[in-house]
PDB file of C-alpha atoms in Angstrom:
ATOM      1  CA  UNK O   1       8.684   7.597  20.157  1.00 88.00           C
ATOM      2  CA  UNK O   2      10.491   9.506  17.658  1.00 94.00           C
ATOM      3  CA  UNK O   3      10.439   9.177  14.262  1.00 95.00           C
ATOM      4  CA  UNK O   4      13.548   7.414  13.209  1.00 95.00           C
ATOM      5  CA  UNK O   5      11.913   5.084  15.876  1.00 95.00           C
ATOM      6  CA  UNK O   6       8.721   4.425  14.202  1.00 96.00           C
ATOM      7  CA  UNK O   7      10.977   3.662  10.944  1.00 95.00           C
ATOM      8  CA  UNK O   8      13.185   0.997  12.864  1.00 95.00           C
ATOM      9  CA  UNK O   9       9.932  -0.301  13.834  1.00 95.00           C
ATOM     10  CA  UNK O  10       8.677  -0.398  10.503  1.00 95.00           C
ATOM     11  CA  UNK O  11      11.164  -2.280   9.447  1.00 94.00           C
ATOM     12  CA  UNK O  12      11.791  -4.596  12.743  1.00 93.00           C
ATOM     13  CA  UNK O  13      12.761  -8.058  11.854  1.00 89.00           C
ATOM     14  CA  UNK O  14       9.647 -10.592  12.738  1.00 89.00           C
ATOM     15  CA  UNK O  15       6.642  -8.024  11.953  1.00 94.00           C
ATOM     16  CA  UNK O  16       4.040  -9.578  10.299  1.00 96.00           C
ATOM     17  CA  UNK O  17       4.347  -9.114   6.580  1.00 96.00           C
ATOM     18  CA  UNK O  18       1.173  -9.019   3.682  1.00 97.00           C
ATOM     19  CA  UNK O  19       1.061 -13.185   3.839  1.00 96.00           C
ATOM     20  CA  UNK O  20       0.226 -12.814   7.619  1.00 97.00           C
ATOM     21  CA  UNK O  21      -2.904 -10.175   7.100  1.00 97.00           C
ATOM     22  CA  UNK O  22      -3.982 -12.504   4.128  1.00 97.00           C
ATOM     23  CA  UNK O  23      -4.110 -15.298   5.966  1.00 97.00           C
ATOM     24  CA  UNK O  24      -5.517 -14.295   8.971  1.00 97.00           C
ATOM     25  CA  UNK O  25      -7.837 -12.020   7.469  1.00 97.00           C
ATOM     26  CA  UNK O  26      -8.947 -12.588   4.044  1.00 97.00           C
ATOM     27  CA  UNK O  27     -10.776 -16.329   3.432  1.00 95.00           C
ATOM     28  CA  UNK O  28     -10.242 -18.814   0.512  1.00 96.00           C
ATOM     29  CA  UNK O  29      -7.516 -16.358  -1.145  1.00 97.00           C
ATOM     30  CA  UNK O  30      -6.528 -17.464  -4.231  1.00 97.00           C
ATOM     31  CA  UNK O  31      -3.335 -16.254  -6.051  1.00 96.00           C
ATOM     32  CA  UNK O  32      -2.805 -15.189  -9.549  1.00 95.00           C
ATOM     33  CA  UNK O  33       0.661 -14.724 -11.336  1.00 95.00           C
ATOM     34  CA  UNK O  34       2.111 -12.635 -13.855  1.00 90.00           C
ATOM     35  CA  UNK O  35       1.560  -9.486 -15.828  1.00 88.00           C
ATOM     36  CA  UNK O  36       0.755 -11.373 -19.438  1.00 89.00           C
ATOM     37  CA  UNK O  37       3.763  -9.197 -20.687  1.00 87.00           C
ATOM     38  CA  UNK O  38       6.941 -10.361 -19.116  1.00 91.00           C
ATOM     39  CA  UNK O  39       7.011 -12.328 -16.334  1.00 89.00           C
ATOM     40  CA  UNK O  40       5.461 -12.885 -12.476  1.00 92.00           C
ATOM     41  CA  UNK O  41       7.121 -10.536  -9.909  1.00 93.00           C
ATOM     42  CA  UNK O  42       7.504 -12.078  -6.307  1.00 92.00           C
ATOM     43  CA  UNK O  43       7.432  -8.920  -4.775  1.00 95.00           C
ATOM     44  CA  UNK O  44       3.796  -8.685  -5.329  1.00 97.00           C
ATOM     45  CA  UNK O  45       1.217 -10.941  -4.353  1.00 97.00           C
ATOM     46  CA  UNK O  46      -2.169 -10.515  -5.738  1.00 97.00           C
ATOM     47  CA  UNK O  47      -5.715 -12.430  -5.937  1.00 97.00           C
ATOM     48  CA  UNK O  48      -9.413 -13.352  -5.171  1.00 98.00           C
ATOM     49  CA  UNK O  49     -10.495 -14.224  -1.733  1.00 97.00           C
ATOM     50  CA  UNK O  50     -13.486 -13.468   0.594  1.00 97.00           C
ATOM     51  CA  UNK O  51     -14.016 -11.015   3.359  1.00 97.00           C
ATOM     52  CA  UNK O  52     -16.862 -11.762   5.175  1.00 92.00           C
ATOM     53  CA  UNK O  53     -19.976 -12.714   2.824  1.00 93.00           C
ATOM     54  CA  UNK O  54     -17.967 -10.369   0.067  1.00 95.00           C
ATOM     55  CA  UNK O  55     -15.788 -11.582  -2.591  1.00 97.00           C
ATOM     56  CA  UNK O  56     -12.271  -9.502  -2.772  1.00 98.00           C
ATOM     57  CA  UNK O  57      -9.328  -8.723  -4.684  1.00 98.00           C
ATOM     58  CA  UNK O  58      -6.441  -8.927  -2.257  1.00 98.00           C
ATOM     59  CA  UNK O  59      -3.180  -6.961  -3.750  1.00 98.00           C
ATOM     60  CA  UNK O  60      -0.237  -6.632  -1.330  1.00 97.00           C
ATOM     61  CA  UNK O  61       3.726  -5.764  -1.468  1.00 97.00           C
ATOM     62  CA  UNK O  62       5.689  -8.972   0.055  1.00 96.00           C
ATOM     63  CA  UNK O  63       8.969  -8.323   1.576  1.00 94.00           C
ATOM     64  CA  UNK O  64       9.607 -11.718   3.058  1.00 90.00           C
ATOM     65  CA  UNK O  65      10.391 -13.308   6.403  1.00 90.00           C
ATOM     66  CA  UNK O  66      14.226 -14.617   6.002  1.00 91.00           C
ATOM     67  CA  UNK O  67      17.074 -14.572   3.231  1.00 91.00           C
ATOM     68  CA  UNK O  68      15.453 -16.942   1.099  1.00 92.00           C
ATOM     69  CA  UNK O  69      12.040 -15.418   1.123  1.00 90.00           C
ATOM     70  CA  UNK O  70      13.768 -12.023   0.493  1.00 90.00           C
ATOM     71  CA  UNK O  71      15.598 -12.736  -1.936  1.00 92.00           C
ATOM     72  CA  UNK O  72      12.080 -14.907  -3.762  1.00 90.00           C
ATOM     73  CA  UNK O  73      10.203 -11.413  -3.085  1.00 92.00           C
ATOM     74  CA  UNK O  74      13.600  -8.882  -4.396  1.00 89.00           C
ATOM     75  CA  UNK O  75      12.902  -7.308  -0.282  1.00 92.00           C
ATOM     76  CA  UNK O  76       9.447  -5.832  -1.049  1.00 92.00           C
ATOM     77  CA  UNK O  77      10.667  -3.642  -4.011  1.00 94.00           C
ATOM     78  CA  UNK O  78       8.949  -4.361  -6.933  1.00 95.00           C
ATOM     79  CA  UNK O  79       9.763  -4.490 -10.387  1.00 95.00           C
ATOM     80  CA  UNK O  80       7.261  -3.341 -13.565  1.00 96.00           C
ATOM     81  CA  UNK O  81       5.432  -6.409 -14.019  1.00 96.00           C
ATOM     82  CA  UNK O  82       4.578  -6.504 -10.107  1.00 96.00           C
ATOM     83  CA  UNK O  83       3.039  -3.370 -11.090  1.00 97.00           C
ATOM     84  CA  UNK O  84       1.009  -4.370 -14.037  1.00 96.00           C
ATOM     85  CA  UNK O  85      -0.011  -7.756 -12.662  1.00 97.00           C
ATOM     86  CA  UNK O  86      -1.585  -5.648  -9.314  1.00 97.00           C
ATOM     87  CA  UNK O  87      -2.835  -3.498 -12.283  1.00 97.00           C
ATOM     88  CA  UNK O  88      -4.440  -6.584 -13.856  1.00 97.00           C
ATOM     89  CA  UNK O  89      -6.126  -7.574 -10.702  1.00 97.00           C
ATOM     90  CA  UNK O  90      -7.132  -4.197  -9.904  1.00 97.00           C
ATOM     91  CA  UNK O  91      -9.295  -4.089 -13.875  1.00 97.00           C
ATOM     92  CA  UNK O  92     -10.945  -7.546 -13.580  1.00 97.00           C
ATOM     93  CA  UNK O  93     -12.189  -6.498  -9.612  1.00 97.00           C
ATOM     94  CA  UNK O  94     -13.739  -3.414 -11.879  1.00 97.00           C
ATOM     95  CA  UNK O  95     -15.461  -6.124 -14.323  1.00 96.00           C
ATOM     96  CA  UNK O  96     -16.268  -8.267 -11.363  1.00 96.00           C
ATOM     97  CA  UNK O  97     -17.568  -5.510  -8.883  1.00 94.00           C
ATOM     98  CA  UNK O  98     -15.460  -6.675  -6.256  1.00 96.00           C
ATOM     99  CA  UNK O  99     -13.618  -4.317  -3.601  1.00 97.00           C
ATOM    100  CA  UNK O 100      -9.748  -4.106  -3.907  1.00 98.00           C
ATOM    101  CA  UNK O 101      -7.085  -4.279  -0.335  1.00 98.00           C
ATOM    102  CA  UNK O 102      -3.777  -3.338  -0.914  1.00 98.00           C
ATOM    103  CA  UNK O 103      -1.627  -4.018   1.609  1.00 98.00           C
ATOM    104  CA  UNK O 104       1.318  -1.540   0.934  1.00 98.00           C
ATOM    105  CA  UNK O 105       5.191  -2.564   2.770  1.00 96.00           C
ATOM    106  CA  UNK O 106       7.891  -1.215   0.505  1.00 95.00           C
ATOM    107  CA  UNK O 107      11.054   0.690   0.761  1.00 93.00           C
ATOM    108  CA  UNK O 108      10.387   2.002  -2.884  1.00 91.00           C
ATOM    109  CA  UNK O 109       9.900   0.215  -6.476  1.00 93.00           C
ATOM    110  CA  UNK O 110      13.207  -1.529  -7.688  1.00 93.00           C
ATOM    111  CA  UNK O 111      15.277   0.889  -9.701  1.00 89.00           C
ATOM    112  CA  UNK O 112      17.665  -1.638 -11.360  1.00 92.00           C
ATOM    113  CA  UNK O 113      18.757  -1.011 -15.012  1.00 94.00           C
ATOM    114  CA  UNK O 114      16.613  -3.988 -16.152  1.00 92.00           C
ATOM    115  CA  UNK O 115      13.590  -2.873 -14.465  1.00 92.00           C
ATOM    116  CA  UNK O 116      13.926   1.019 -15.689  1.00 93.00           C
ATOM    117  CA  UNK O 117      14.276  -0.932 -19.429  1.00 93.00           C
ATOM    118  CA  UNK O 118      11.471  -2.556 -18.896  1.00 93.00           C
ATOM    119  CA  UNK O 119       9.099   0.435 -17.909  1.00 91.00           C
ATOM    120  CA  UNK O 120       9.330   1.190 -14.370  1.00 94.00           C
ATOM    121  CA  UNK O 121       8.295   4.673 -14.358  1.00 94.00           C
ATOM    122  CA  UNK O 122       5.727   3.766 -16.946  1.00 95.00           C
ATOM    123  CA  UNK O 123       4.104   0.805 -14.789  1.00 96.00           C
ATOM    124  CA  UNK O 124       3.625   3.232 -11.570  1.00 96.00           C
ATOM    125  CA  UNK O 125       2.279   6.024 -13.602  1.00 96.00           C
ATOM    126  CA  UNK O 126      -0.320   3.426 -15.228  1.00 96.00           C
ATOM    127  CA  UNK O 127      -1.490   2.430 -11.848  1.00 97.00           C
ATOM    128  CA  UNK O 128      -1.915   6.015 -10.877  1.00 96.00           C
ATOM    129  CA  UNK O 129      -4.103   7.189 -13.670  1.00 96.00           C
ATOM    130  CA  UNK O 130      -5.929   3.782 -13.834  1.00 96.00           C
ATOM    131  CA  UNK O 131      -7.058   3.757  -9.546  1.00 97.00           C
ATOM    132  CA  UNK O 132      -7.726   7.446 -10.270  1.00 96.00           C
ATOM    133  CA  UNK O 133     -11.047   6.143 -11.983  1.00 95.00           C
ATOM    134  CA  UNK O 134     -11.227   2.951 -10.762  1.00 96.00           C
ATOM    135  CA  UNK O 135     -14.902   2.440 -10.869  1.00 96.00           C
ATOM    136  CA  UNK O 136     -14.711  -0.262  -7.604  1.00 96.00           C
ATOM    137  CA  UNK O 137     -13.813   0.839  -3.812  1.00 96.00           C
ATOM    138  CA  UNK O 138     -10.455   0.779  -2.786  1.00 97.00           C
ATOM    139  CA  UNK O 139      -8.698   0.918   0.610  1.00 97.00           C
ATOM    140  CA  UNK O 140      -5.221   0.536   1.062  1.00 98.00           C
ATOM    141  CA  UNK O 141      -3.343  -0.103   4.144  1.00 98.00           C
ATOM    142  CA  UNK O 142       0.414   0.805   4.719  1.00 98.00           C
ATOM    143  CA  UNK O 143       1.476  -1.929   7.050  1.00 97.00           C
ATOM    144  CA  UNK O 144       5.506  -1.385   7.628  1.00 96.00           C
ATOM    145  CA  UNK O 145       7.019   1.215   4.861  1.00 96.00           C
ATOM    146  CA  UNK O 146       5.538   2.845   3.096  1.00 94.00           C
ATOM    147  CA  UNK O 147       8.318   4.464   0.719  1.00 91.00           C
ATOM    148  CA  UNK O 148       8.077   6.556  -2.756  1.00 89.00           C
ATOM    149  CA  UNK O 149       6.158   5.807  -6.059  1.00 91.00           C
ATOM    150  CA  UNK O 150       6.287   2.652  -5.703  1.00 92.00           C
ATOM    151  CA  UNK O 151       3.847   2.724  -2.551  1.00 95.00           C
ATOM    152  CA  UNK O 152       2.215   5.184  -4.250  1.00 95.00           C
ATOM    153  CA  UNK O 153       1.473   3.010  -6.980  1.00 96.00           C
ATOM    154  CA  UNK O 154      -0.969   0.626  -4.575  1.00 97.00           C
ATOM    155  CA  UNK O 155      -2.141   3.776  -2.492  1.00 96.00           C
ATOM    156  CA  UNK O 156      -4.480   5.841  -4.748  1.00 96.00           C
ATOM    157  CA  UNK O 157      -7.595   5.102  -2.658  1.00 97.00           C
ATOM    158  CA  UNK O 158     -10.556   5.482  -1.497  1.00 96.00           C
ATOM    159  CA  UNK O 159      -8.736   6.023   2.263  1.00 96.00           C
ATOM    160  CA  UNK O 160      -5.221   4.586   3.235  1.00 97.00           C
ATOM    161  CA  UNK O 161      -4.880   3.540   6.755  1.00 98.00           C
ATOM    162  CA  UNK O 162      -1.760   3.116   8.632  1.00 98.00           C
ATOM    163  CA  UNK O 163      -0.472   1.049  11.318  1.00 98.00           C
ATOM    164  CA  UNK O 164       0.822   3.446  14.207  1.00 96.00           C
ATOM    165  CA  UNK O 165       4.153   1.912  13.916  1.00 96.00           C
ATOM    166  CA  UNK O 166       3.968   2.034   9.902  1.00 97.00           C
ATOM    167  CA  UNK O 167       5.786   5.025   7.968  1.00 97.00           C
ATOM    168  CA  UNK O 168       4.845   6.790   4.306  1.00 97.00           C
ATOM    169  CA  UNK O 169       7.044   8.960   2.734  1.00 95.00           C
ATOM    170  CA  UNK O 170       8.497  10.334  -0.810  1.00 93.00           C
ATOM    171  CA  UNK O 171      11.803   9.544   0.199  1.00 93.00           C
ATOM    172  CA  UNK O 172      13.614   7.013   2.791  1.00 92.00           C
ATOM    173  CA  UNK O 173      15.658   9.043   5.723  1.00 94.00           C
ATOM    174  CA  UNK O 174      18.821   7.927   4.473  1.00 93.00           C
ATOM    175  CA  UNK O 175      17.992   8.655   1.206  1.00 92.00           C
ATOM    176  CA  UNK O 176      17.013  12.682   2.349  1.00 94.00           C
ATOM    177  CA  UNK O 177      19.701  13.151   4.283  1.00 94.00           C
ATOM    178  CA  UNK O 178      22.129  11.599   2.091  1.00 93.00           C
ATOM    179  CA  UNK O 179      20.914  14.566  -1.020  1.00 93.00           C
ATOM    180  CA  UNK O 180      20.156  17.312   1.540  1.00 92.00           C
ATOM    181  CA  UNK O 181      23.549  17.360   3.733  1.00 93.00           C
ATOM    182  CA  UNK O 182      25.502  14.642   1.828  1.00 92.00           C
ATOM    183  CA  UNK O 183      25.810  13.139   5.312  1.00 90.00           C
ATOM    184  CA  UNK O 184      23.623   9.436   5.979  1.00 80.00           C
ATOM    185  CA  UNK O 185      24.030   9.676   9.674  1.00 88.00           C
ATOM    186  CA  UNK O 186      21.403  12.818   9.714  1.00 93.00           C
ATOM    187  CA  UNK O 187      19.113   9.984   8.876  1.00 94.00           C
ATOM    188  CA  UNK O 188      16.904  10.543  12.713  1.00 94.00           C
ATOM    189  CA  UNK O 189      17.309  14.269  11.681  1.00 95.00           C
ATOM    190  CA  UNK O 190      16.100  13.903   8.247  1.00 95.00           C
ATOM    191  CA  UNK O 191      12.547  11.703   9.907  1.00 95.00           C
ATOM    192  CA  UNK O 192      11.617  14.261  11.712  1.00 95.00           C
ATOM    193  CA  UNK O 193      11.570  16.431   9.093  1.00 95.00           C
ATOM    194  CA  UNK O 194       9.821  14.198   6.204  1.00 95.00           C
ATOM    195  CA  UNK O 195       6.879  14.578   8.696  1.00 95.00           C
ATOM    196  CA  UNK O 196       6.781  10.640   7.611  1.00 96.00           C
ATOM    197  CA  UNK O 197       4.484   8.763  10.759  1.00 96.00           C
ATOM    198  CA  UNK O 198       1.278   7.707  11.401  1.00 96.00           C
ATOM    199  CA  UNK O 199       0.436  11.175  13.604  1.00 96.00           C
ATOM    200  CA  UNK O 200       1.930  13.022  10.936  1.00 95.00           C
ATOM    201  CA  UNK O 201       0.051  12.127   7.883  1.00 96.00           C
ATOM    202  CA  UNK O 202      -2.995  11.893   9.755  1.00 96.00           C
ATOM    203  CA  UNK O 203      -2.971  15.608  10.773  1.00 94.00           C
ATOM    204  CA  UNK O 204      -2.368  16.752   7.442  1.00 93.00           C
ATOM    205  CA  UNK O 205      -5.239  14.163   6.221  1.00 93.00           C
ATOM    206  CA  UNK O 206      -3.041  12.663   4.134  1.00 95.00           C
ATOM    207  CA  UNK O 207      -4.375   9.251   5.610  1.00 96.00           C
ATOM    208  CA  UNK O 208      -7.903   8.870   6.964  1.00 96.00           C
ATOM    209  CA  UNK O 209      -7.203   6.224   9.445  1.00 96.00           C
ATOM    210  CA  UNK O 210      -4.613   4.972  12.200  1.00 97.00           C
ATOM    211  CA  UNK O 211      -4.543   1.134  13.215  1.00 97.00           C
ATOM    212  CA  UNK O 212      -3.405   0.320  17.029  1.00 96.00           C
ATOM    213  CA  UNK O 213      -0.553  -2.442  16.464  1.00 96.00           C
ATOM    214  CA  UNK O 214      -2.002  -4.576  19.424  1.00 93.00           C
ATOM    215  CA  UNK O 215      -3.347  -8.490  19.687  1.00 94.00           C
ATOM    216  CA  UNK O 216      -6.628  -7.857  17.932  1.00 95.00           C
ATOM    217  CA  UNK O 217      -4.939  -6.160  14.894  1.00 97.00           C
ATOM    218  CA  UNK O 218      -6.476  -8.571  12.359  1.00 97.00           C
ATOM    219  CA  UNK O 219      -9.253  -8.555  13.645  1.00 96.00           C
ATOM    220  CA  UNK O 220      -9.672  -4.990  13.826  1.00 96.00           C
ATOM    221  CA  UNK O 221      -8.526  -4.377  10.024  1.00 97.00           C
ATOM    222  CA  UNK O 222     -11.179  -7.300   9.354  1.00 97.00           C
ATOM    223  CA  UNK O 223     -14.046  -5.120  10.779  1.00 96.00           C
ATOM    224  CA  UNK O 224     -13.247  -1.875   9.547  1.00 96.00           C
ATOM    225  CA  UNK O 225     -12.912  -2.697   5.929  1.00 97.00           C
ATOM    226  CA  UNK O 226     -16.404  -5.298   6.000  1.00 96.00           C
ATOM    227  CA  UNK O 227     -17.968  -1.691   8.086  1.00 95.00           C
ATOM    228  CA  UNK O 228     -15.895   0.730   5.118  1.00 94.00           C
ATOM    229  CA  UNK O 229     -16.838  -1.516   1.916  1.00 94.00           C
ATOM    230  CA  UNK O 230     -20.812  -2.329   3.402  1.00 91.00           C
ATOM    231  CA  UNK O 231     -21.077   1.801   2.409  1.00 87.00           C
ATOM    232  CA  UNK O 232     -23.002   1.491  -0.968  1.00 81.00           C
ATOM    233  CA  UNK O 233     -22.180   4.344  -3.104  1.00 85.00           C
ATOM    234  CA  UNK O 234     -22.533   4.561  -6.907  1.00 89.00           C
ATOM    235  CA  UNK O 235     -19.625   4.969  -9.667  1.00 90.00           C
ATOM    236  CA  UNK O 236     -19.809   8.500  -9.789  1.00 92.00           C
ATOM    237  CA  UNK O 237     -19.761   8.903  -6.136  1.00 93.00           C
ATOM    238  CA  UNK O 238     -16.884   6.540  -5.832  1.00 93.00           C
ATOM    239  CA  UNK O 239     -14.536   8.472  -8.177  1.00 94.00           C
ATOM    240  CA  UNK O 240     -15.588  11.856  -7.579  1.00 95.00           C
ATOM    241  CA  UNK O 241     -14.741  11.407  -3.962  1.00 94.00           C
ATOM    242  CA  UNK O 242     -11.426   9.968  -4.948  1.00 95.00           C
ATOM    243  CA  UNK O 243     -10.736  12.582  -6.752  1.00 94.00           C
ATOM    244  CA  UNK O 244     -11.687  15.383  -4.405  1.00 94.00           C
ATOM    245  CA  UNK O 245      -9.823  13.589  -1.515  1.00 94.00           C
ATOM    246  CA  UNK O 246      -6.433  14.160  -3.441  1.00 94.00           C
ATOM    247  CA  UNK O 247      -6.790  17.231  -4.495  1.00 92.00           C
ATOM    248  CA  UNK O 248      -7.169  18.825  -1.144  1.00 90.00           C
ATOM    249  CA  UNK O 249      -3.795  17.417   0.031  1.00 89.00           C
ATOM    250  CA  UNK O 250      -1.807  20.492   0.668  1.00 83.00           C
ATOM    251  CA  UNK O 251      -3.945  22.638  -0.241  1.00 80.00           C
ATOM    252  CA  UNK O 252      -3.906  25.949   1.575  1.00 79.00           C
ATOM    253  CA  UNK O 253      -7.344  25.939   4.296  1.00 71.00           C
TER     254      UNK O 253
END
């Protein structure tokens, strides 16, 4: 498959979406709303549920199923206050001492003039810094796109996994091909280049883990993270290895 391939796949109408791995996944989830600044931003759902015997905060970029739901959830891209309510979530799973999932589908953070008013650049920087230190484990999955900052902004982790079909890049191949040759049909030239699938990113250990898309895929994400978050390790070990695992990326070996 190439790899304008594994971005129409990515973004194939009827693939299950962040509400689908929550509920068949994650028990007794609970939602909570807003960013006690502004307002409560569809595109991102966030809350408390259990995993397991463990209790978990569940954060997770909602594109929606039809035209209702997509226009509810802005298509996945998520404006400031998505950000700082999954930033919220992310401090009182700190307080609480319990594990954060992010389930990351996004074409890239909304870059309206209201949300760029409002802090947008801001927002994702916050949530950088903050799950730099984050003294709680974090894993983050990329389950469809996986597209610029505003993935980023839920994928400073612990490890990110990928779905084989999933994509995670700076930059959508329209977008690169649209700046680099002013041309959008180079789009299938412009994926192979961007270096943006699951193979990819695994070979450069950008991600630490690929997920078959096959008919035990829930229950296969439900195993790995209860067999990843049963690893005890202490605060310092936590963020020292968080830190370590980004600055190798692209480092020369």
């Amino acid at each position: 498959m190439t790899a304008y391939e594994r971005v129409s796949q990515a973004r194939a109408k009827g693939r299950a979406t962040t509400v689908d791995y929550i509920e068949n996944i994650i028990g007794n989830f609970m939602e909570m709303h807003g960013d006690r600044r502004f307002a409560d931003d569809g595109s991102i759902i966030a809350g408390i549920g259990t995993l397991g015997d463990m209790s978990v905060t569940v954060i997770g970029v909602e594109k929606g199923k039809n035209v209702k739901e997509r226009g509810l959830r802005n298509s996945g891209s998520a404006h400031p206050e998505g950000y700082r309510k999954a930033l919220r979530q992310m401090k009182l799973a700190e307080k609480f001492c319990r594990p954060v999932i992010c389930f990351v589908d996004t074409p890239g953070a909304f870059c309206g003039v209201g949300a760029e008013e409002r802090g947008q650049g801001q927002a994702i920087a916050e949530n950088l810094m903050e799950m730099m230190t984050l003294k709680t484990p974090i894993i983050s999955i990329v389950i469809g796109e996986g597209g610029s900052g505003g993935a980023l902004a839920l994928a400073v982790a612990d490890e990110v996994w990928m779905l084989e079909n999933s994509v995670y890049s700076v930059i959508s191949p329209e977008g690169c091909a649209a700046i680099l040759w002013k041309d959008g049909s180079k789009a299938n030239e412009a994926a192979e280049c961007l270096k943006l699938t699951a193979e990819d990113l695994l070979k450069f250990e950008v991600i630490e883990k690929i997920i078959p898309e096959d008919e035990k895929i829930f229950k296969t994400i439900k195993q790995e993270l209860i067999r990843t978050f049963e690893k005890n390790k202490s605060e310092k070990e936590l963020t020292e290895k968080r830190y370590k695992r980004f600055r190798k990326i692209g480092a020369p070996k």
